[in-house]
Tab-separated table of C-alpha atoms and ligand atoms in Angstrom:
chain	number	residue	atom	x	y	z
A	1	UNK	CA	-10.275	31.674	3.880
A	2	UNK	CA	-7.420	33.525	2.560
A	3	UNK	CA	-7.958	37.184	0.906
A	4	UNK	CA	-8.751	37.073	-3.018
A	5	UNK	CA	-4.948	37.743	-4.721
A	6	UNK	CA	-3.962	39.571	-7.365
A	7	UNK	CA	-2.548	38.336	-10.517
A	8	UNK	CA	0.766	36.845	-9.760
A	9	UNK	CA	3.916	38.277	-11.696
A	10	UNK	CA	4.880	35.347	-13.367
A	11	UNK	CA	0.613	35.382	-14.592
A	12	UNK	CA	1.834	39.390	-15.519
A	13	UNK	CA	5.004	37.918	-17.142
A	14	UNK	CA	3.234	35.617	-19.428
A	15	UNK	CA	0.974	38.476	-20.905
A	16	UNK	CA	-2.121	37.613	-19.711
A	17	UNK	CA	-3.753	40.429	-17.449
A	18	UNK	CA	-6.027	38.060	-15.289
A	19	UNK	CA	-6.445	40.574	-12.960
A	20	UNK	CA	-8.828	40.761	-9.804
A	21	UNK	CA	-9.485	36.887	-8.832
A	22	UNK	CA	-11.090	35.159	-6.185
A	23	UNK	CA	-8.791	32.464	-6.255
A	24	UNK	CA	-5.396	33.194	-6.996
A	25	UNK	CA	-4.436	32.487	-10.798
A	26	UNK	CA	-1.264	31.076	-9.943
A	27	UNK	CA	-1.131	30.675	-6.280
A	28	UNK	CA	-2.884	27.271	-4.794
A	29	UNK	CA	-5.103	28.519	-2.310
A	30	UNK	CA	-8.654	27.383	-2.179
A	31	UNK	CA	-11.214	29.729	-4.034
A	32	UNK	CA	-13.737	32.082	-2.357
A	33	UNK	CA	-17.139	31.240	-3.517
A	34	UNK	CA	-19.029	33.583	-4.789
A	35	UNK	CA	-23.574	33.665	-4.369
A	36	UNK	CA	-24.372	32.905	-7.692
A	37	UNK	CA	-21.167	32.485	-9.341
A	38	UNK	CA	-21.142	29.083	-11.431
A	39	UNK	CA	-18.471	26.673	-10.515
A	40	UNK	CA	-18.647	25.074	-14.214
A	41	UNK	CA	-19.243	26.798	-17.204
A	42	UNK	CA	-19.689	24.599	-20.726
A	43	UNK	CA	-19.641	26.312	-24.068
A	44	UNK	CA	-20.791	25.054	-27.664
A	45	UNK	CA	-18.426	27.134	-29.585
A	46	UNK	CA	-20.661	27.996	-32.595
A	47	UNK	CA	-20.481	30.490	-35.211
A	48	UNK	CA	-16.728	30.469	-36.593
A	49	UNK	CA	-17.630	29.729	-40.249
A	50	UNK	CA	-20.363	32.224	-40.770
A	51	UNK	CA	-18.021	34.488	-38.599
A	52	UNK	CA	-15.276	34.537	-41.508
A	53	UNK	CA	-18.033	33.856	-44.195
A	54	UNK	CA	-19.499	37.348	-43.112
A	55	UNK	CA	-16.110	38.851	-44.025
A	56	UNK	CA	-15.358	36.903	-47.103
A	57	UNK	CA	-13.061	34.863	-45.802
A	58	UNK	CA	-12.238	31.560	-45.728
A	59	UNK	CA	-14.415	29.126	-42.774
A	60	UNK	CA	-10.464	27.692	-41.053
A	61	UNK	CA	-10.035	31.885	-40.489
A	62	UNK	CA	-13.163	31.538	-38.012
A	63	UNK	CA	-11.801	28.806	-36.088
A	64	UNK	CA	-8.304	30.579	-35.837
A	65	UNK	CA	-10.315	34.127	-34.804
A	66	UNK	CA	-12.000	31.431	-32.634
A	67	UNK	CA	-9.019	29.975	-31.138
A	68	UNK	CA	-8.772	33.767	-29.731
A	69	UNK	CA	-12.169	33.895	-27.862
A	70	UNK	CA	-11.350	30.750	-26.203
A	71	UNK	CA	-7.945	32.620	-24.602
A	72	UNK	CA	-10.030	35.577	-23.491
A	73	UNK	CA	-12.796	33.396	-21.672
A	74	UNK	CA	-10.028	31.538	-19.898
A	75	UNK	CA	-8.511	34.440	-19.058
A	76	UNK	CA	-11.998	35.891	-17.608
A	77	UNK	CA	-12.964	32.591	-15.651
A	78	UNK	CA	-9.545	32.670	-14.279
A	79	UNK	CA	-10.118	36.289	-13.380
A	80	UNK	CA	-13.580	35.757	-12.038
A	81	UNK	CA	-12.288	32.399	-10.059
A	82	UNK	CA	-14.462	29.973	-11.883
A	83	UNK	CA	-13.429	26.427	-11.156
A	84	UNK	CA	-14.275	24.737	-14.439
A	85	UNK	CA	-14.910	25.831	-17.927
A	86	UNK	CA	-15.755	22.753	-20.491
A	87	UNK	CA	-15.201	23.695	-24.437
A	88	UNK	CA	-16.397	21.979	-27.584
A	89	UNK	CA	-13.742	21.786	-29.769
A	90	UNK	CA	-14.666	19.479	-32.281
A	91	UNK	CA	-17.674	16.984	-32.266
A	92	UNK	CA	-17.885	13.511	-32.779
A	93	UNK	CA	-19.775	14.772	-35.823
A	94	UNK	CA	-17.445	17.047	-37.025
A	95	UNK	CA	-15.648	14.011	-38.894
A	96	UNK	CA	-18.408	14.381	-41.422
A	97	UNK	CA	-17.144	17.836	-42.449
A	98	UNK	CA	-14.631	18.580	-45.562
A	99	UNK	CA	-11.585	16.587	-45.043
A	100	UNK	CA	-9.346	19.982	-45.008
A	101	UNK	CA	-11.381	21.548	-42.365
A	102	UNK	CA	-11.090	19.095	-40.330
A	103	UNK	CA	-7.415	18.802	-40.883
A	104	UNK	CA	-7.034	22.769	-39.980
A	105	UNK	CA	-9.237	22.094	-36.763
A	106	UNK	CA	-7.055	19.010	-35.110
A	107	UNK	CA	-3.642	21.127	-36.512
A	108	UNK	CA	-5.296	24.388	-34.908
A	109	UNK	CA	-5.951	22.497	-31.764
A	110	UNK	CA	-2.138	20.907	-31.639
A	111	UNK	CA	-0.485	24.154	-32.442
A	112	UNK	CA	-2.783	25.653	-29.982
A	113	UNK	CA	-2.026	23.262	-27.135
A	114	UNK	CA	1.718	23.498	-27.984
A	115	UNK	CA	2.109	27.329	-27.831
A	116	UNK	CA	-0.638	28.115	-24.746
A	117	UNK	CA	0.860	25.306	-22.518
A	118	UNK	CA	2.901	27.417	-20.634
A	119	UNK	CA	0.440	29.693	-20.035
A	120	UNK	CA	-1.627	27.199	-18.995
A	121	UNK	CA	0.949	26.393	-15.996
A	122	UNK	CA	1.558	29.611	-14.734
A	123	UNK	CA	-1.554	30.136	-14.427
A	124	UNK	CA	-2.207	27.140	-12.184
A	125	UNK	CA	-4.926	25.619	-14.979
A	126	UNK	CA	-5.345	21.723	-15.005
A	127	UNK	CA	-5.963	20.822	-19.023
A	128	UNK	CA	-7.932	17.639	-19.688
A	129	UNK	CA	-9.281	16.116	-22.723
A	130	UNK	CA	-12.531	14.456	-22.791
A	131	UNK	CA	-13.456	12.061	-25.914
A	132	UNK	CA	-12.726	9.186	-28.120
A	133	UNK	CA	-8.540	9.949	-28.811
A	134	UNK	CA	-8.217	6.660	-30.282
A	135	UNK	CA	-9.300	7.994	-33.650
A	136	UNK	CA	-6.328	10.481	-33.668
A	137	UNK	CA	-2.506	9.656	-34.540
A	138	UNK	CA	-0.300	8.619	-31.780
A	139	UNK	CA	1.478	12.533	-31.828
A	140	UNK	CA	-2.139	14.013	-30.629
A	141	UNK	CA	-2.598	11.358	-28.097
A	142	UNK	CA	0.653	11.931	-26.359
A	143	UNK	CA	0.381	15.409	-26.441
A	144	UNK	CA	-2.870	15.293	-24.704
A	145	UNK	CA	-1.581	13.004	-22.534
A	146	UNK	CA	1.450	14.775	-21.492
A	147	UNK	CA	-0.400	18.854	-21.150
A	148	UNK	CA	-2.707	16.955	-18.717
A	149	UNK	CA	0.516	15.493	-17.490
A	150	UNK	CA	2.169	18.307	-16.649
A	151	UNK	CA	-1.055	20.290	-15.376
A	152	UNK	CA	-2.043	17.535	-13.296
A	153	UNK	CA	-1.915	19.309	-9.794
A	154	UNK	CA	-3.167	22.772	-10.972
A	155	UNK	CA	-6.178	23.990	-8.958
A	156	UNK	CA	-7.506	27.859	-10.060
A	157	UNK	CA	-8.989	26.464	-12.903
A	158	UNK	CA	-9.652	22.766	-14.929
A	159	UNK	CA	-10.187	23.629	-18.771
A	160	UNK	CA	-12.046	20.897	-20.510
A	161	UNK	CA	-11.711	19.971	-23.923
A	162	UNK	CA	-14.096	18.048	-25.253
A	163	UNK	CA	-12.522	16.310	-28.717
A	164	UNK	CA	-14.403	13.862	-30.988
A	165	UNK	CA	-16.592	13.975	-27.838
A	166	UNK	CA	-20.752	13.008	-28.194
A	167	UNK	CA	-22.778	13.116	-25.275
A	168	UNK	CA	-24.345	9.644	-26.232
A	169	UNK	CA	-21.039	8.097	-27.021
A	170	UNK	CA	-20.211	9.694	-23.020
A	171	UNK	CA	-23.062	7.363	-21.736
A	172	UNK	CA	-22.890	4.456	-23.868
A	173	UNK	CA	-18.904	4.344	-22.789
A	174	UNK	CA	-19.860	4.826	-19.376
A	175	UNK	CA	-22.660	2.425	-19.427
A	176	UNK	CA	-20.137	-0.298	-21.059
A	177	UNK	CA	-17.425	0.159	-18.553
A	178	UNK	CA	-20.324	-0.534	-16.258
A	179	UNK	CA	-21.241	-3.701	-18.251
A	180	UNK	CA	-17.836	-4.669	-18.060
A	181	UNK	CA	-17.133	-4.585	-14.390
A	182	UNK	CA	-20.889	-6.599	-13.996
A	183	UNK	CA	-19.770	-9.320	-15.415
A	184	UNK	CA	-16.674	-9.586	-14.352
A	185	UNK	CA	-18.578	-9.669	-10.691
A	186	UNK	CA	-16.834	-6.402	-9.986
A	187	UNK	CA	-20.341	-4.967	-9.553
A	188	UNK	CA	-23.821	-5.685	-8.048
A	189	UNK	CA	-26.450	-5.125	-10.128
A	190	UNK	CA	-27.923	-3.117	-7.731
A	191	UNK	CA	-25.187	-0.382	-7.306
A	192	UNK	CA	-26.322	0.637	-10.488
A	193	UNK	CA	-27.768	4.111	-10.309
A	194	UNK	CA	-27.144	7.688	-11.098
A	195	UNK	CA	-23.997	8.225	-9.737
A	196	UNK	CA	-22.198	4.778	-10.599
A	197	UNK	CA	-23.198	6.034	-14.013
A	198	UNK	CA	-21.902	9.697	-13.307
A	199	UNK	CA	-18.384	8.239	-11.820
A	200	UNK	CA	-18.038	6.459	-15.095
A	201	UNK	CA	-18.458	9.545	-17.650
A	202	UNK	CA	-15.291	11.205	-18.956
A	203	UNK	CA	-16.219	14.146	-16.816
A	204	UNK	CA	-16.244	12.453	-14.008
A	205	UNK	CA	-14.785	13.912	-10.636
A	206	UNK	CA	-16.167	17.720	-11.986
A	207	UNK	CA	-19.242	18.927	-10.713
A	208	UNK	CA	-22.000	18.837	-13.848
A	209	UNK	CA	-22.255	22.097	-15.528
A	210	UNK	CA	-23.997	25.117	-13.861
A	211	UNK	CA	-23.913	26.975	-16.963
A	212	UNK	CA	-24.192	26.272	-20.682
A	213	UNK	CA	-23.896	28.624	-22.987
A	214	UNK	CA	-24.175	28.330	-26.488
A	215	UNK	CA	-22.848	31.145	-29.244
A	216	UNK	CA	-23.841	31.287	-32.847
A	217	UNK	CA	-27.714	31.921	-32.305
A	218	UNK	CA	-28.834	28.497	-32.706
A	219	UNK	CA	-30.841	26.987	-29.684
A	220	UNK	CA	-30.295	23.488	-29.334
A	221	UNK	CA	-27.164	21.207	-27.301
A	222	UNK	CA	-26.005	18.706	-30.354
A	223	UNK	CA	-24.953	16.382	-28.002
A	224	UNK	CA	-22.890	18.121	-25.421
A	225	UNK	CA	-22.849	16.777	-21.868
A	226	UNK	CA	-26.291	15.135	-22.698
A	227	UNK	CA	-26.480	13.318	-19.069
A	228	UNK	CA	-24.671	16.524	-17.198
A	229	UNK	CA	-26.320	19.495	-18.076
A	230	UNK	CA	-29.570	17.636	-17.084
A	231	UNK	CA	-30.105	20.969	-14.806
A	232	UNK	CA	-27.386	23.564	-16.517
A	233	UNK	CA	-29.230	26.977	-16.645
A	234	UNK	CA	-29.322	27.602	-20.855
A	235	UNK	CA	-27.874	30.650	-21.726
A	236	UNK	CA	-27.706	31.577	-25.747
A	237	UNK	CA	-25.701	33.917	-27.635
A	238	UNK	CA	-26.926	35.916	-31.056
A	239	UNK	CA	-22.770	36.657	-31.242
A	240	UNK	CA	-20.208	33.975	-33.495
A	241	UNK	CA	-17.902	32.559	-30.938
A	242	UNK	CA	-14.821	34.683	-32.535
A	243	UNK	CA	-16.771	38.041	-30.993
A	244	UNK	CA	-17.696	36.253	-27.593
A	245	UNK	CA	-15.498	37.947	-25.147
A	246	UNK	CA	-14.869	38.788	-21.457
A	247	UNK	CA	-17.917	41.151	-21.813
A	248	UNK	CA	-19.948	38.565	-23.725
A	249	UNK	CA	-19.357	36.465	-20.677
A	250	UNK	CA	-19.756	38.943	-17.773
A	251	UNK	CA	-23.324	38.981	-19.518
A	252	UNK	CA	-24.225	35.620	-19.626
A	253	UNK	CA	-22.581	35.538	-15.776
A	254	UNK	CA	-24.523	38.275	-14.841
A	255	UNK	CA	-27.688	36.471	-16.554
A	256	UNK	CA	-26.792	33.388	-14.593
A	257	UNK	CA	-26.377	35.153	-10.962
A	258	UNK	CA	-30.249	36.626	-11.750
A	259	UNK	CA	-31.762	32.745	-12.234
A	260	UNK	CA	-33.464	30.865	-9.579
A	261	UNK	CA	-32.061	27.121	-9.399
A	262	UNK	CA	-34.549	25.337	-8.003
A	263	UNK	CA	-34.283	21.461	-9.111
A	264	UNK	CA	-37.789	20.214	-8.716
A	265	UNK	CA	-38.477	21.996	-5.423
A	266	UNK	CA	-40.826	25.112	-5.358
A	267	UNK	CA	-39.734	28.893	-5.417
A	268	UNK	CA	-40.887	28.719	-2.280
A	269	UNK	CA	-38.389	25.808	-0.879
A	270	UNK	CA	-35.331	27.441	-2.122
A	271	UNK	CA	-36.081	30.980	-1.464
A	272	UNK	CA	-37.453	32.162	1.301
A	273	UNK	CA	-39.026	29.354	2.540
A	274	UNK	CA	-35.956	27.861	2.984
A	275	UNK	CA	-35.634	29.880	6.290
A	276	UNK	CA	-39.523	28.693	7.308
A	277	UNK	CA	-37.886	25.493	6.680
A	278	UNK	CA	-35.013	25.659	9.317
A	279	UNK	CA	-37.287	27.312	11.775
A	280	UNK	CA	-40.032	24.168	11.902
A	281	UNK	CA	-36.950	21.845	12.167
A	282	UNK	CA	-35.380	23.339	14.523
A	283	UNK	CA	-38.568	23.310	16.270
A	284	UNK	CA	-39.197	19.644	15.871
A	285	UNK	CA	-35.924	18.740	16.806
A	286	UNK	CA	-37.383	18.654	20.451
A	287	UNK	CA	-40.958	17.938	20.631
A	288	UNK	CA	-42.119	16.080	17.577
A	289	UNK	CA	-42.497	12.425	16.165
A	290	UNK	CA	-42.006	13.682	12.540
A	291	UNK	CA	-38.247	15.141	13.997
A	292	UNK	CA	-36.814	12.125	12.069
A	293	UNK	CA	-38.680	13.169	8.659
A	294	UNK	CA	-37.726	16.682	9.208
A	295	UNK	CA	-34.340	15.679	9.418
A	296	UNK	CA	-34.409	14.020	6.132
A	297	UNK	CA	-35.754	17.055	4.271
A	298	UNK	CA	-33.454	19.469	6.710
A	299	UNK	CA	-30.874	17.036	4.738
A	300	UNK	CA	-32.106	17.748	1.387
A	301	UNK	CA	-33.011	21.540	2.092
A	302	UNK	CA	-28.800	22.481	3.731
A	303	UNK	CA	-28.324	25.658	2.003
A	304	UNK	CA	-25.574	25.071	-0.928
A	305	UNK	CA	-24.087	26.861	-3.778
A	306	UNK	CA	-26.337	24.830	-6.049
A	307	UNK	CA	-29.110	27.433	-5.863
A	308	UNK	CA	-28.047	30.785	-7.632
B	401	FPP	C1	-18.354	25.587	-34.584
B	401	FPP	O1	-18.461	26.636	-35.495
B	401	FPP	C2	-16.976	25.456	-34.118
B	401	FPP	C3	-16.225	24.323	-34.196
B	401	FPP	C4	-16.738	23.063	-34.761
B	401	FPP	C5	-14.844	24.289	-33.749
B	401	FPP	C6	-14.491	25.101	-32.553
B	401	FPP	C7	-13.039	25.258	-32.559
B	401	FPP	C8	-12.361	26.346	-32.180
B	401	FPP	C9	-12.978	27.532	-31.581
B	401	FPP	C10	-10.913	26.327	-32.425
B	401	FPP	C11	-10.069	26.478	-31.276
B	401	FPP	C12	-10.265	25.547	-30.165
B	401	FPP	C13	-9.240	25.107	-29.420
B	401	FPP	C14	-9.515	24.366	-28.172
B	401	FPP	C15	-7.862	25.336	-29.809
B	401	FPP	P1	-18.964	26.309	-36.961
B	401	FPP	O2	-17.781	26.039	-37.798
B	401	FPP	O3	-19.959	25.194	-36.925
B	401	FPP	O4	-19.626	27.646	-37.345
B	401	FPP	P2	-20.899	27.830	-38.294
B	401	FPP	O5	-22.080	27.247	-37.576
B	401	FPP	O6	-20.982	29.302	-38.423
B	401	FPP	O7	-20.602	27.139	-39.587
């Protein structure tokens, strides 16, 4: 594994001090992992309009302040060589709110996209959109298409955007597509399971969130990554997403790094008796009829970055 880099100049001449990373934020060698670092971070972005209400300002100032926080968290996960970071940006919901709010949010997200896209590339940062586009004009379409385009091969980081995205619209499209290729007799009936369903979510080919953290002081997902965060350690913020900052997330890191992971299995199974583990297979590896069992749960018991 190569040595952790330093930011890059052309990451220095585009003003962003990503510092210190374990993957290079603009070269395109592989990252180091890091014990208890999460690979993919999701965020509900909550709090912008009682942000600006709390300084008398109008709600569309909160999601510009907010527009801010999200370039300081990428800046951090690029810093900190996190793989994936997946934002809420606007909810399939959110189309119930005051027609000018909603116009500032998609314009906000355009103008944002325009003017950060070249950051975006020399910092080696694959952009993708997840959602329904089809309710937005033509323009927006193509210039999601063409920033994930042009940020296809980019490795330090992917930034998800989720956009008129609802984590029950995510499974009822995947389950559809799914429909689809049944009937078509692209599909048996029986290669239906969790990760058929999993390959046909719009997050599909990321790992599922490690880490979801919420801002705003409100404790509840409102439909983000329903199916994916099925085992996301839940970290939530009292701060409005326009104060969360590299500090606000070097918390809920450092919060995350102190959880045990342990997916059904006992404290036990994933801490130290992981190594009690490995000993008895080892063991039965040569003199015992359940060696073939042991195997199996030697299988399901390899030691990977899935336990913090
Ligand atoms: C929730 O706060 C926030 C949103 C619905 C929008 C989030 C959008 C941004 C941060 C803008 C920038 C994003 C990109 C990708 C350019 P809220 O309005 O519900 O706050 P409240 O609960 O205090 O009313």
């Amino acid at each position: 594994m190569p040595e952790p880099s330093s930011t890059s100049p052309p990451a220095r001449a585009a003003g962003l001090d990503v510092g210190q990373s374990q993957g290079s934020a603009s070269g395109r060698e592989p990252k180091v992992p890091s014990p208890g670092l999460p690979t993919h971070v999701a965020i509900v972005m909550d709090g912008n309009g009682r942000w600006a209400r709390q300084r008398g300002l109008p709600r569309t100032a909160g999601h510009r302040a907010g527009a801010k926080s999200v370039r300081a968290v990428v800046e951090e996960c690029l810093r900190r060589g996190i793989s994936a970071l997946t934002i809420f940006a606007f909810s399939s919901e959110n189309w119930q709110r005051p027609k000018s709010e909603v116009r500032v949010l998609i314009e906000l997200f355009m103008s944002t996209l325009r003017t950060e896209m070249r950051r975006l590339v020399e910092h080696d940062v694959r952009f993708r959109v997840i959602g329904d586009l089809s309710a937005f004009s033509e323009k927006f379409q193509r210039q999601v298409r063409e920033g994930e385009q042009n940020t296809r091969n980019n490795q330090a980081l992917t930034l998800q955007v989720a956009v008129n995205y609802g984590g029950r619209w995510d499974i009822a499209q995947a389950v559809r597509a799914l429909a689809g290729e049944l009937m078509a007799g692209r599909l048996d009936l029986d290669a239906i399971n969790e990760a058929a369903i999993g390959e046909r979510l719009a997050t599909s080919g990321l790992p599922d969130p490690d880490l979801f953290i919420r801002t705003g002081g409100e404790k509840r997902l409102s439909n983000f990554l329903l199916w994916q965060s099925a085992y996301s350690e839940m970290y939530f913020s009292e701060l409005m997403w326009p104060e969360f900052d590299a500090d606000a997330l070097a918390l809920a890191l450092a919060d995350f790094a102190r959880r045990q992971r342990r997916f059904g299995r006992t404290g036990e199974q994933v801490g130290d008796g992981r190594k009690d583990k490995a000993a008895r297979i080892s063991k039965a590896a040569s003199d015992s009829d359940d060696a073939q069992h042991l195997d199996a749960m030697a299988t399901s018991a390899q030691p990977s970055r899935d336990v913090a």
